[in-house]
């Protein structure tokens, strides 16, 4: 009876009612919420045979140009299916609550008010994301829609169902993007990585020996192509985990070991 939806769908609600495909209505309770990723898990006490579970695949396998399908109730038009492609990966957007959501999927599949919390499918019928936000000046779809990738969704679901709240990895510091001029000055063949601008006092970054001027290009098995990749990658690592990090220092790659810190669900997303 567990259902995934967006935080903004249930935010401030005093009563939750879930309407099923057969128009039956069920009271629901909140299991947990994650405002930073605009996700929530709710629960209805409904017999298992009344529910069909959607399988969630690995969003890391999603690629630009891949065909996808969005399902929802746009403007109250129930069970509407739209199609499009993945337009971009790893976007950073601002949610309705003003918080930034990082690492989201961009699609041109028509998503409108009423699609929130619905699934984004691949052509095998597997869920690759949860539809969350749109960019629009008209109030309707203009082909700029955003979904939370399934990799993030699974991480959040597991934490909310286990303890009702979410903690995420934290490094401590500020970063900036590496443009072509900075890349040349640091001896890189192309712009890549996240340039460390500041290191927080008594932070995991300081403890690991990360210094201002370092360019972080890899964390664990994940390459850091642009600075926006880093908070997303670090946030998915369980706190207190030790990982290897590769930084460019004085033009040479340097390997560091860092113990990831903890950031609570009520704290805004940051590095």
PDB file of C-alpha atoms in Angstrom:
ATOM      1  CA  UNK A   1       0.000   0.000   0.000  1.00  0.00           C
ATOM      2  CA  UNK A   2       2.979   2.359  -0.197  1.00  0.00           C
ATOM      3  CA  UNK A   3       2.695   5.076  -2.856  1.00  0.00           C
ATOM      4  CA  UNK A   4       5.332   7.537  -4.039  1.00  0.00           C
ATOM      5  CA  UNK A   5       4.296  11.090  -4.861  1.00  0.00           C
ATOM      6  CA  UNK A   6       5.669  14.623  -4.754  1.00  0.00           C
ATOM      7  CA  UNK A   7       6.069  16.504  -1.495  1.00  0.00           C
ATOM      8  CA  UNK A   8       4.344  19.541  -2.993  1.00  0.00           C
ATOM      9  CA  UNK A   9       1.257  17.413  -3.744  1.00  0.00           C
ATOM     10  CA  UNK A  10       0.632  16.644  -0.062  1.00  0.00           C
ATOM     11  CA  UNK A  11       2.285  19.660   1.564  1.00  0.00           C
ATOM     12  CA  UNK A  12      -0.038  21.186   4.143  1.00  0.00           C
ATOM     13  CA  UNK A  13      -2.735  18.532   3.654  1.00  0.00           C
ATOM     14  CA  UNK A  14      -4.844  17.682   6.700  1.00  0.00           C
ATOM     15  CA  UNK A  15      -6.479  14.667   5.064  1.00  0.00           C
ATOM     16  CA  UNK A  16      -5.288  12.426   2.216  1.00  0.00           C
ATOM     17  CA  UNK A  17      -7.626  10.507  -0.066  1.00  0.00           C
ATOM     18  CA  UNK A  18      -6.309   8.222  -2.815  1.00  0.00           C
ATOM     19  CA  UNK A  19      -8.628   7.474  -5.743  1.00  0.00           C
ATOM     20  CA  UNK A  20      -7.877   4.203  -7.529  1.00  0.00           C
ATOM     21  CA  UNK A  21      -8.422   3.346 -11.184  1.00  0.00           C
ATOM     22  CA  UNK A  22     -11.824   1.781 -10.351  1.00  0.00           C
ATOM     23  CA  UNK A  23     -12.852   5.064  -8.650  1.00  0.00           C
ATOM     24  CA  UNK A  24     -12.702   3.525  -5.152  1.00  0.00           C
ATOM     25  CA  UNK A  25     -11.414   5.967  -2.542  1.00  0.00           C
ATOM     26  CA  UNK A  26      -9.043   5.165   0.304  1.00  0.00           C
ATOM     27  CA  UNK A  27      -7.744   7.183   3.222  1.00  0.00           C
ATOM     28  CA  UNK A  28      -3.971   7.515   3.246  1.00  0.00           C
ATOM     29  CA  UNK A  29      -1.361   8.352   5.865  1.00  0.00           C
ATOM     30  CA  UNK A  30       2.052   9.969   5.441  1.00  0.00           C
ATOM     31  CA  UNK A  31       5.038   7.659   5.919  1.00  0.00           C
ATOM     32  CA  UNK A  32       7.667  10.355   5.390  1.00  0.00           C
ATOM     33  CA  UNK A  33       8.627  13.345   3.258  1.00  0.00           C
ATOM     34  CA  UNK A  34      11.760  14.735   1.644  1.00  0.00           C
ATOM     35  CA  UNK A  35      11.236  18.408   0.718  1.00  0.00           C
ATOM     36  CA  UNK A  36      14.743  18.669  -0.789  1.00  0.00           C
ATOM     37  CA  UNK A  37      13.915  16.160  -3.514  1.00  0.00           C
ATOM     38  CA  UNK A  38      10.182  16.999  -3.635  1.00  0.00           C
ATOM     39  CA  UNK A  39       9.280  13.413  -2.723  1.00  0.00           C
ATOM     40  CA  UNK A  40       6.914  11.795  -0.258  1.00  0.00           C
ATOM     41  CA  UNK A  41       5.776   8.282   0.594  1.00  0.00           C
ATOM     42  CA  UNK A  42       2.183   7.717   1.678  1.00  0.00           C
ATOM     43  CA  UNK A  43       0.345   4.508   2.597  1.00  0.00           C
ATOM     44  CA  UNK A  44      -3.143   3.133   2.048  1.00  0.00           C
ATOM     45  CA  UNK A  45      -4.483   0.028   3.785  1.00  0.00           C
ATOM     46  CA  UNK A  46      -5.627  -1.755   0.659  1.00  0.00           C
ATOM     47  CA  UNK A  47      -5.544  -5.487  -0.172  1.00  0.00           C
ATOM     48  CA  UNK A  48      -2.460  -6.486  -2.165  1.00  0.00           C
ATOM     49  CA  UNK A  49      -4.547  -7.949  -4.983  1.00  0.00           C
ATOM     50  CA  UNK A  50      -5.990  -4.485  -5.655  1.00  0.00           C
ATOM     51  CA  UNK A  51      -2.548  -3.040  -6.407  1.00  0.00           C
ATOM     52  CA  UNK A  52      -0.279  -3.381  -9.421  1.00  0.00           C
ATOM     53  CA  UNK A  53       3.295  -2.435  -8.611  1.00  0.00           C
ATOM     54  CA  UNK A  54       5.426  -0.560 -11.139  1.00  0.00           C
ATOM     55  CA  UNK A  55       9.030  -1.645 -11.466  1.00  0.00           C
ATOM     56  CA  UNK A  56      11.718   1.011 -11.125  1.00  0.00           C
ATOM     57  CA  UNK A  57      14.821   0.689 -13.296  1.00  0.00           C
ATOM     58  CA  UNK A  58      18.270   2.300 -13.003  1.00  0.00           C
ATOM     59  CA  UNK A  59      18.107   5.918 -14.174  1.00  0.00           C
ATOM     60  CA  UNK A  60      21.876   5.879 -14.716  1.00  0.00           C
ATOM     61  CA  UNK A  61      21.127   3.927 -17.902  1.00  0.00           C
ATOM     62  CA  UNK A  62      18.918   6.718 -19.275  1.00  0.00           C
ATOM     63  CA  UNK A  63      20.377   8.644 -22.219  1.00  0.00           C
ATOM     64  CA  UNK A  64      19.580  11.852 -24.092  1.00  0.00           C
ATOM     65  CA  UNK A  65      17.259  11.094 -26.995  1.00  0.00           C
ATOM     66  CA  UNK A  66      15.684   8.061 -25.287  1.00  0.00           C
ATOM     67  CA  UNK A  67      11.928   7.804 -25.775  1.00  0.00           C
ATOM     68  CA  UNK A  68       9.844   8.093 -22.603  1.00  0.00           C
ATOM     69  CA  UNK A  69       6.168   8.158 -21.571  1.00  0.00           C
ATOM     70  CA  UNK A  70       4.535  10.259 -18.857  1.00  0.00           C
ATOM     71  CA  UNK A  71       1.337   9.197 -17.100  1.00  0.00           C
ATOM     72  CA  UNK A  72      -0.912  11.417 -14.997  1.00  0.00           C
ATOM     73  CA  UNK A  73      -4.069  13.501 -14.664  1.00  0.00           C
ATOM     74  CA  UNK A  74      -3.192  16.831 -16.341  1.00  0.00           C
ATOM     75  CA  UNK A  75      -5.802  19.509 -15.571  1.00  0.00           C
ATOM     76  CA  UNK A  76      -8.008  16.717 -14.143  1.00  0.00           C
ATOM     77  CA  UNK A  77      -8.023  14.662 -17.369  1.00  0.00           C
ATOM     78  CA  UNK A  78      -7.533  11.277 -15.780  1.00  0.00           C
ATOM     79  CA  UNK A  79      -5.172   8.575 -17.041  1.00  0.00           C
ATOM     80  CA  UNK A  80      -3.538  10.707 -19.731  1.00  0.00           C
ATOM     81  CA  UNK A  81      -0.432   9.303 -21.442  1.00  0.00           C
ATOM     82  CA  UNK A  82       2.028  11.576 -23.249  1.00  0.00           C
ATOM     83  CA  UNK A  83       5.265  10.782 -25.018  1.00  0.00           C
ATOM     84  CA  UNK A  84       8.573  12.476 -25.733  1.00  0.00           C
ATOM     85  CA  UNK A  85      12.294  12.011 -25.259  1.00  0.00           C
ATOM     86  CA  UNK A  86      14.876  12.630 -22.576  1.00  0.00           C
ATOM     87  CA  UNK A  87      16.094  16.124 -23.447  1.00  0.00           C
ATOM     88  CA  UNK A  88      18.921  16.477 -20.912  1.00  0.00           C
ATOM     89  CA  UNK A  89      20.414  14.858 -17.831  1.00  0.00           C
ATOM     90  CA  UNK A  90      21.616  16.246 -14.514  1.00  0.00           C
ATOM     91  CA  UNK A  91      19.644  19.495 -14.535  1.00  0.00           C
ATOM     92  CA  UNK A  92      19.367  21.712 -11.446  1.00  0.00           C
ATOM     93  CA  UNK A  93      15.949  23.307 -11.008  1.00  0.00           C
ATOM     94  CA  UNK A  94      14.118  25.327  -8.380  1.00  0.00           C
ATOM     95  CA  UNK A  95      11.056  23.658  -6.889  1.00  0.00           C
ATOM     96  CA  UNK A  96       7.859  25.402  -5.850  1.00  0.00           C
ATOM     97  CA  UNK A  97       9.097  25.557  -2.253  1.00  0.00           C
ATOM     98  CA  UNK A  98      12.184  27.497  -3.398  1.00  0.00           C
ATOM     99  CA  UNK A  99      14.589  24.622  -2.786  1.00  0.00           C
ATOM    100  CA  UNK A 100      16.919  23.491  -5.525  1.00  0.00           C
ATOM    101  CA  UNK A 101      16.586  19.952  -6.842  1.00  0.00           C
ATOM    102  CA  UNK A 102      19.760  18.645  -8.446  1.00  0.00           C
ATOM    103  CA  UNK A 103      20.417  15.883 -10.952  1.00  0.00           C
ATOM    104  CA  UNK A 104      16.911  15.757 -12.460  1.00  0.00           C
ATOM    105  CA  UNK A 105      15.890  14.439 -15.873  1.00  0.00           C
ATOM    106  CA  UNK A 106      14.591  16.909 -18.461  1.00  0.00           C
ATOM    107  CA  UNK A 107      11.989  15.699 -20.941  1.00  0.00           C
ATOM    108  CA  UNK A 108       9.803  17.219 -23.637  1.00  0.00           C
ATOM    109  CA  UNK A 109       6.965  14.789 -22.858  1.00  0.00           C
ATOM    110  CA  UNK A 110       3.954  16.978 -22.087  1.00  0.00           C
ATOM    111  CA  UNK A 111       3.691  17.353 -18.303  1.00  0.00           C
ATOM    112  CA  UNK A 112       1.113  19.750 -16.878  1.00  0.00           C
ATOM    113  CA  UNK A 113      -0.504  20.568 -13.522  1.00  0.00           C
ATOM    114  CA  UNK A 114      -1.989  17.245 -12.415  1.00  0.00           C
ATOM    115  CA  UNK A 115       0.958  15.153 -13.611  1.00  0.00           C
ATOM    116  CA  UNK A 116       2.877  15.728 -10.375  1.00  0.00           C
ATOM    117  CA  UNK A 117       3.941  12.514  -8.667  1.00  0.00           C
ATOM    118  CA  UNK A 118       3.202  10.413 -11.744  1.00  0.00           C
ATOM    119  CA  UNK A 119       5.685   8.029 -13.367  1.00  0.00           C
ATOM    120  CA  UNK A 120       8.002   8.632 -16.292  1.00  0.00           C
ATOM    121  CA  UNK A 121       8.400   5.316 -18.145  1.00  0.00           C
ATOM    122  CA  UNK A 122      10.866   3.905 -20.633  1.00  0.00           C
ATOM    123  CA  UNK A 123       9.432   1.879 -23.532  1.00  0.00           C
ATOM    124  CA  UNK A 124       9.699  -1.318 -21.470  1.00  0.00           C
ATOM    125  CA  UNK A 125       7.186   0.080 -18.997  1.00  0.00           C
ATOM    126  CA  UNK A 126       9.791   0.571 -16.262  1.00  0.00           C
ATOM    127  CA  UNK A 127       9.816   3.750 -14.171  1.00  0.00           C
ATOM    128  CA  UNK A 128      12.866   5.944 -14.813  1.00  0.00           C
ATOM    129  CA  UNK A 129      11.624   8.988 -12.889  1.00  0.00           C
ATOM    130  CA  UNK A 130       8.865  10.708 -10.923  1.00  0.00           C
ATOM    131  CA  UNK A 131       7.402  13.757 -12.668  1.00  0.00           C
ATOM    132  CA  UNK A 132       7.852  16.820 -10.512  1.00  0.00           C
ATOM    133  CA  UNK A 133       8.162  20.261 -12.097  1.00  0.00           C
ATOM    134  CA  UNK A 134       7.668  22.196 -15.326  1.00  0.00           C
ATOM    135  CA  UNK A 135       9.098  25.429 -16.647  1.00  0.00           C
ATOM    136  CA  UNK A 136       6.324  27.532 -18.129  1.00  0.00           C
ATOM    137  CA  UNK A 137       5.155  31.097 -18.638  1.00  0.00           C
ATOM    138  CA  UNK A 138       1.668  30.060 -19.729  1.00  0.00           C
ATOM    139  CA  UNK A 139       0.777  27.596 -16.955  1.00  0.00           C
ATOM    140  CA  UNK A 140       0.884  24.664 -19.387  1.00  0.00           C
ATOM    141  CA  UNK A 141       3.553  22.537 -20.989  1.00  0.00           C
ATOM    142  CA  UNK A 142       6.031  24.203 -23.347  1.00  0.00           C
ATOM    143  CA  UNK A 143       8.240  21.134 -23.592  1.00  0.00           C
ATOM    144  CA  UNK A 144      10.389  21.817 -20.518  1.00  0.00           C
ATOM    145  CA  UNK A 145       9.466  19.200 -17.927  1.00  0.00           C
ATOM    146  CA  UNK A 146      11.508  17.664 -15.135  1.00  0.00           C
ATOM    147  CA  UNK A 147      11.457  14.303 -13.374  1.00  0.00           C
ATOM    148  CA  UNK A 148      13.313  13.061 -10.317  1.00  0.00           C
ATOM    149  CA  UNK A 149      15.494  10.142 -11.451  1.00  0.00           C
ATOM    150  CA  UNK A 150      14.674   6.676 -10.151  1.00  0.00           C
ATOM    151  CA  UNK A 151      18.109   6.307  -8.550  1.00  0.00           C
ATOM    152  CA  UNK A 152      17.288   9.213  -6.225  1.00  0.00           C
ATOM    153  CA  UNK A 153      13.712   8.032  -5.735  1.00  0.00           C
ATOM    154  CA  UNK A 154      14.809   4.546  -4.608  1.00  0.00           C
ATOM    155  CA  UNK A 155      17.327   6.022  -2.176  1.00  0.00           C
ATOM    156  CA  UNK A 156      14.664   8.285  -0.651  1.00  0.00           C
ATOM    157  CA  UNK A 157      12.000   5.562  -0.548  1.00  0.00           C
ATOM    158  CA  UNK A 158      14.272   3.153   1.300  1.00  0.00           C
ATOM    159  CA  UNK A 159      15.142   5.762   3.923  1.00  0.00           C
ATOM    160  CA  UNK A 160      11.572   7.002   4.415  1.00  0.00           C
ATOM    161  CA  UNK A 161      10.205   3.482   4.790  1.00  0.00           C
ATOM    162  CA  UNK A 162      13.010   2.502   7.174  1.00  0.00           C
ATOM    163  CA  UNK A 163      12.928   5.495   9.517  1.00  0.00           C
ATOM    164  CA  UNK A 164      10.475   8.109   8.205  1.00  0.00           C
ATOM    165  CA  UNK A 165      13.144  10.685   7.361  1.00  0.00           C
ATOM    166  CA  UNK A 166      16.068  11.202   4.996  1.00  0.00           C
ATOM    167  CA  UNK A 167      19.720  11.914   5.638  1.00  0.00           C
ATOM    168  CA  UNK A 168      22.150  12.607   2.811  1.00  0.00           C
ATOM    169  CA  UNK A 169      25.851  12.864   2.333  1.00  0.00           C
ATOM    170  CA  UNK A 170      27.649  16.135   3.046  1.00  0.00           C
ATOM    171  CA  UNK A 171      31.167  17.290   2.236  1.00  0.00           C
ATOM    172  CA  UNK A 172      31.299  20.887   3.489  1.00  0.00           C
ATOM    173  CA  UNK A 173      32.475  23.772   1.349  1.00  0.00           C
ATOM    174  CA  UNK A 174      31.577  25.846  -1.692  1.00  0.00           C
ATOM    175  CA  UNK A 175      32.331  25.106  -5.323  1.00  0.00           C
ATOM    176  CA  UNK A 176      32.118  26.779  -8.714  1.00  0.00           C
ATOM    177  CA  UNK A 177      32.042  25.570 -12.268  1.00  0.00           C
ATOM    178  CA  UNK A 178      35.202  25.223 -14.337  1.00  0.00           C
ATOM    179  CA  UNK A 179      34.967  27.271 -17.545  1.00  0.00           C
ATOM    180  CA  UNK A 180      37.411  27.166 -20.453  1.00  0.00           C
ATOM    181  CA  UNK A 181      39.603  29.945 -19.063  1.00  0.00           C
ATOM    182  CA  UNK A 182      39.903  28.239 -15.674  1.00  0.00           C
ATOM    183  CA  UNK A 183      40.568  24.889 -17.346  1.00  0.00           C
ATOM    184  CA  UNK A 184      43.480  26.353 -19.304  1.00  0.00           C
ATOM    185  CA  UNK A 185      44.930  28.047 -16.215  1.00  0.00           C
ATOM    186  CA  UNK A 186      44.809  24.748 -14.304  1.00  0.00           C
ATOM    187  CA  UNK A 187      46.358  22.793 -17.166  1.00  0.00           C
ATOM    188  CA  UNK A 188      43.237  20.805 -18.080  1.00  0.00           C
ATOM    189  CA  UNK A 189      42.602  19.740 -21.659  1.00  0.00           C
ATOM    190  CA  UNK A 190      38.921  20.759 -21.344  1.00  0.00           C
ATOM    191  CA  UNK A 191      36.521  22.220 -18.762  1.00  0.00           C
ATOM    192  CA  UNK A 192      35.536  19.541 -16.235  1.00  0.00           C
ATOM    193  CA  UNK A 193      35.083  18.997 -12.525  1.00  0.00           C
ATOM    194  CA  UNK A 194      34.112  21.217  -9.600  1.00  0.00           C
ATOM    195  CA  UNK A 195      36.507  23.926  -8.433  1.00  0.00           C
ATOM    196  CA  UNK A 196      36.701  24.166  -4.632  1.00  0.00           C
ATOM    197  CA  UNK A 197      36.280  27.822  -3.654  1.00  0.00           C
ATOM    198  CA  UNK A 198      36.079  27.386   0.135  1.00  0.00           C
ATOM    199  CA  UNK A 199      36.431  24.543   2.620  1.00  0.00           C
ATOM    200  CA  UNK A 200      34.262  24.598   5.736  1.00  0.00           C
ATOM    201  CA  UNK A 201      35.860  24.544   9.182  1.00  0.00           C
ATOM    202  CA  UNK A 202      35.731  21.113  10.857  1.00  0.00           C
ATOM    203  CA  UNK A 203      34.054  19.699   7.751  1.00  0.00           C
ATOM    204  CA  UNK A 204      34.638  16.297   6.101  1.00  0.00           C
ATOM    205  CA  UNK A 205      36.355  18.178   3.248  1.00  0.00           C
ATOM    206  CA  UNK A 206      38.838  19.815   5.626  1.00  0.00           C
ATOM    207  CA  UNK A 207      39.457  16.524   7.424  1.00  0.00           C
ATOM    208  CA  UNK A 208      40.229  14.826   4.082  1.00  0.00           C
ATOM    209  CA  UNK A 209      42.771  17.490   3.124  1.00  0.00           C
ATOM    210  CA  UNK A 210      40.757  19.109   0.339  1.00  0.00           C
ATOM    211  CA  UNK A 211      42.084  22.617  -0.357  1.00  0.00           C
ATOM    212  CA  UNK A 212      40.705  25.727  -2.087  1.00  0.00           C
ATOM    213  CA  UNK A 213      41.855  25.578  -5.703  1.00  0.00           C
ATOM    214  CA  UNK A 214      41.466  21.804  -5.958  1.00  0.00           C
ATOM    215  CA  UNK A 215      39.332  20.599  -8.849  1.00  0.00           C
ATOM    216  CA  UNK A 216      37.273  17.548  -7.887  1.00  0.00           C
ATOM    217  CA  UNK A 217      36.927  15.284 -10.929  1.00  0.00           C
ATOM    218  CA  UNK A 218      35.843  11.968  -9.398  1.00  0.00           C
ATOM    219  CA  UNK A 219      34.079  10.720  -6.266  1.00  0.00           C
ATOM    220  CA  UNK A 220      33.972   6.952  -5.742  1.00  0.00           C
ATOM    221  CA  UNK A 221      32.976   5.585  -9.170  1.00  0.00           C
ATOM    222  CA  UNK A 222      31.292   8.779 -10.388  1.00  0.00           C
ATOM    223  CA  UNK A 223      32.987  11.257 -12.719  1.00  0.00           C
ATOM    224  CA  UNK A 224      32.296  14.924 -11.940  1.00  0.00           C
ATOM    225  CA  UNK A 225      31.830  16.656 -15.289  1.00  0.00           C
ATOM    226  CA  UNK A 226      30.314  19.910 -14.010  1.00  0.00           C
ATOM    227  CA  UNK A 227      30.068  21.401 -10.522  1.00  0.00           C
ATOM    228  CA  UNK A 228      26.327  20.595 -10.278  1.00  0.00           C
ATOM    229  CA  UNK A 229      27.201  16.881 -10.397  1.00  0.00           C
ATOM    230  CA  UNK A 230      29.072  16.991  -7.087  1.00  0.00           C
ATOM    231  CA  UNK A 231      26.264  17.753  -4.554  1.00  0.00           C
ATOM    232  CA  UNK A 232      24.072  15.172  -6.297  1.00  0.00           C
ATOM    233  CA  UNK A 233      26.744  12.454  -6.164  1.00  0.00           C
ATOM    234  CA  UNK A 234      27.777  13.215  -2.573  1.00  0.00           C
ATOM    235  CA  UNK A 235      24.156  13.438  -1.414  1.00  0.00           C
ATOM    236  CA  UNK A 236      23.476   9.844  -2.485  1.00  0.00           C
ATOM    237  CA  UNK A 237      26.391   8.465  -0.450  1.00  0.00           C
ATOM    238  CA  UNK A 238      25.444   7.181   2.991  1.00  0.00           C
ATOM    239  CA  UNK A 239      26.878   9.349   5.785  1.00  0.00           C
ATOM    240  CA  UNK A 240      29.984   7.993   7.516  1.00  0.00           C
ATOM    241  CA  UNK A 241      31.031   6.123   4.351  1.00  0.00           C
ATOM    242  CA  UNK A 242      34.682   6.412   3.349  1.00  0.00           C
ATOM    243  CA  UNK A 243      35.216   6.986  -0.383  1.00  0.00           C
ATOM    244  CA  UNK A 244      38.118   7.814  -2.655  1.00  0.00           C
ATOM    245  CA  UNK A 245      38.150  11.182  -4.378  1.00  0.00           C
ATOM    246  CA  UNK A 246      40.351  12.380  -7.232  1.00  0.00           C
ATOM    247  CA  UNK A 247      41.265  16.078  -7.366  1.00  0.00           C
ATOM    248  CA  UNK A 248      43.478  18.024  -9.738  1.00  0.00           C
ATOM    249  CA  UNK A 249      46.080  19.898  -7.671  1.00  0.00           C
ATOM    250  CA  UNK A 250      48.935  21.824  -9.280  1.00  0.00           C
ATOM    251  CA  UNK A 251      48.001  20.236 -12.596  1.00  0.00           C
ATOM    252  CA  UNK A 252      48.341  16.674 -11.308  1.00  0.00           C
ATOM    253  CA  UNK A 253      45.710  14.156 -10.145  1.00  0.00           C
ATOM    254  CA  UNK A 254      45.759  13.557  -6.398  1.00  0.00           C
ATOM    255  CA  UNK A 255      43.834  10.796  -4.595  1.00  0.00           C
ATOM    256  CA  UNK A 256      42.231  11.539  -1.236  1.00  0.00           C
ATOM    257  CA  UNK A 257      40.154   9.508   1.193  1.00  0.00           C
ATOM    258  CA  UNK A 258      37.128  11.289   2.608  1.00  0.00           C
ATOM    259  CA  UNK A 259      34.572  10.261   5.211  1.00  0.00           C
ATOM    260  CA  UNK A 260      31.211  11.615   4.061  1.00  0.00           C
ATOM    261  CA  UNK A 261      29.308  13.667   6.631  1.00  0.00           C
ATOM    262  CA  UNK A 262      25.571  13.914   7.284  1.00  0.00           C
ATOM    263  CA  UNK A 263      22.961  16.457   6.227  1.00  0.00           C
ATOM    264  CA  UNK A 264      19.469  16.258   7.705  1.00  0.00           C
ATOM    265  CA  UNK A 265      16.239  16.288   5.706  1.00  0.00           C
ATOM    266  CA  UNK A 266      15.216  19.662   7.147  1.00  0.00           C
ATOM    267  CA  UNK A 267      18.434  21.313   5.960  1.00  0.00           C
ATOM    268  CA  UNK A 268      18.558  22.839   2.458  1.00  0.00           C
ATOM    269  CA  UNK A 269      20.534  20.814  -0.093  1.00  0.00           C
ATOM    270  CA  UNK A 270      24.157  21.860  -0.208  1.00  0.00           C
ATOM    271  CA  UNK A 271      27.634  20.443  -0.658  1.00  0.00           C
TER     272      UNK A 271
END
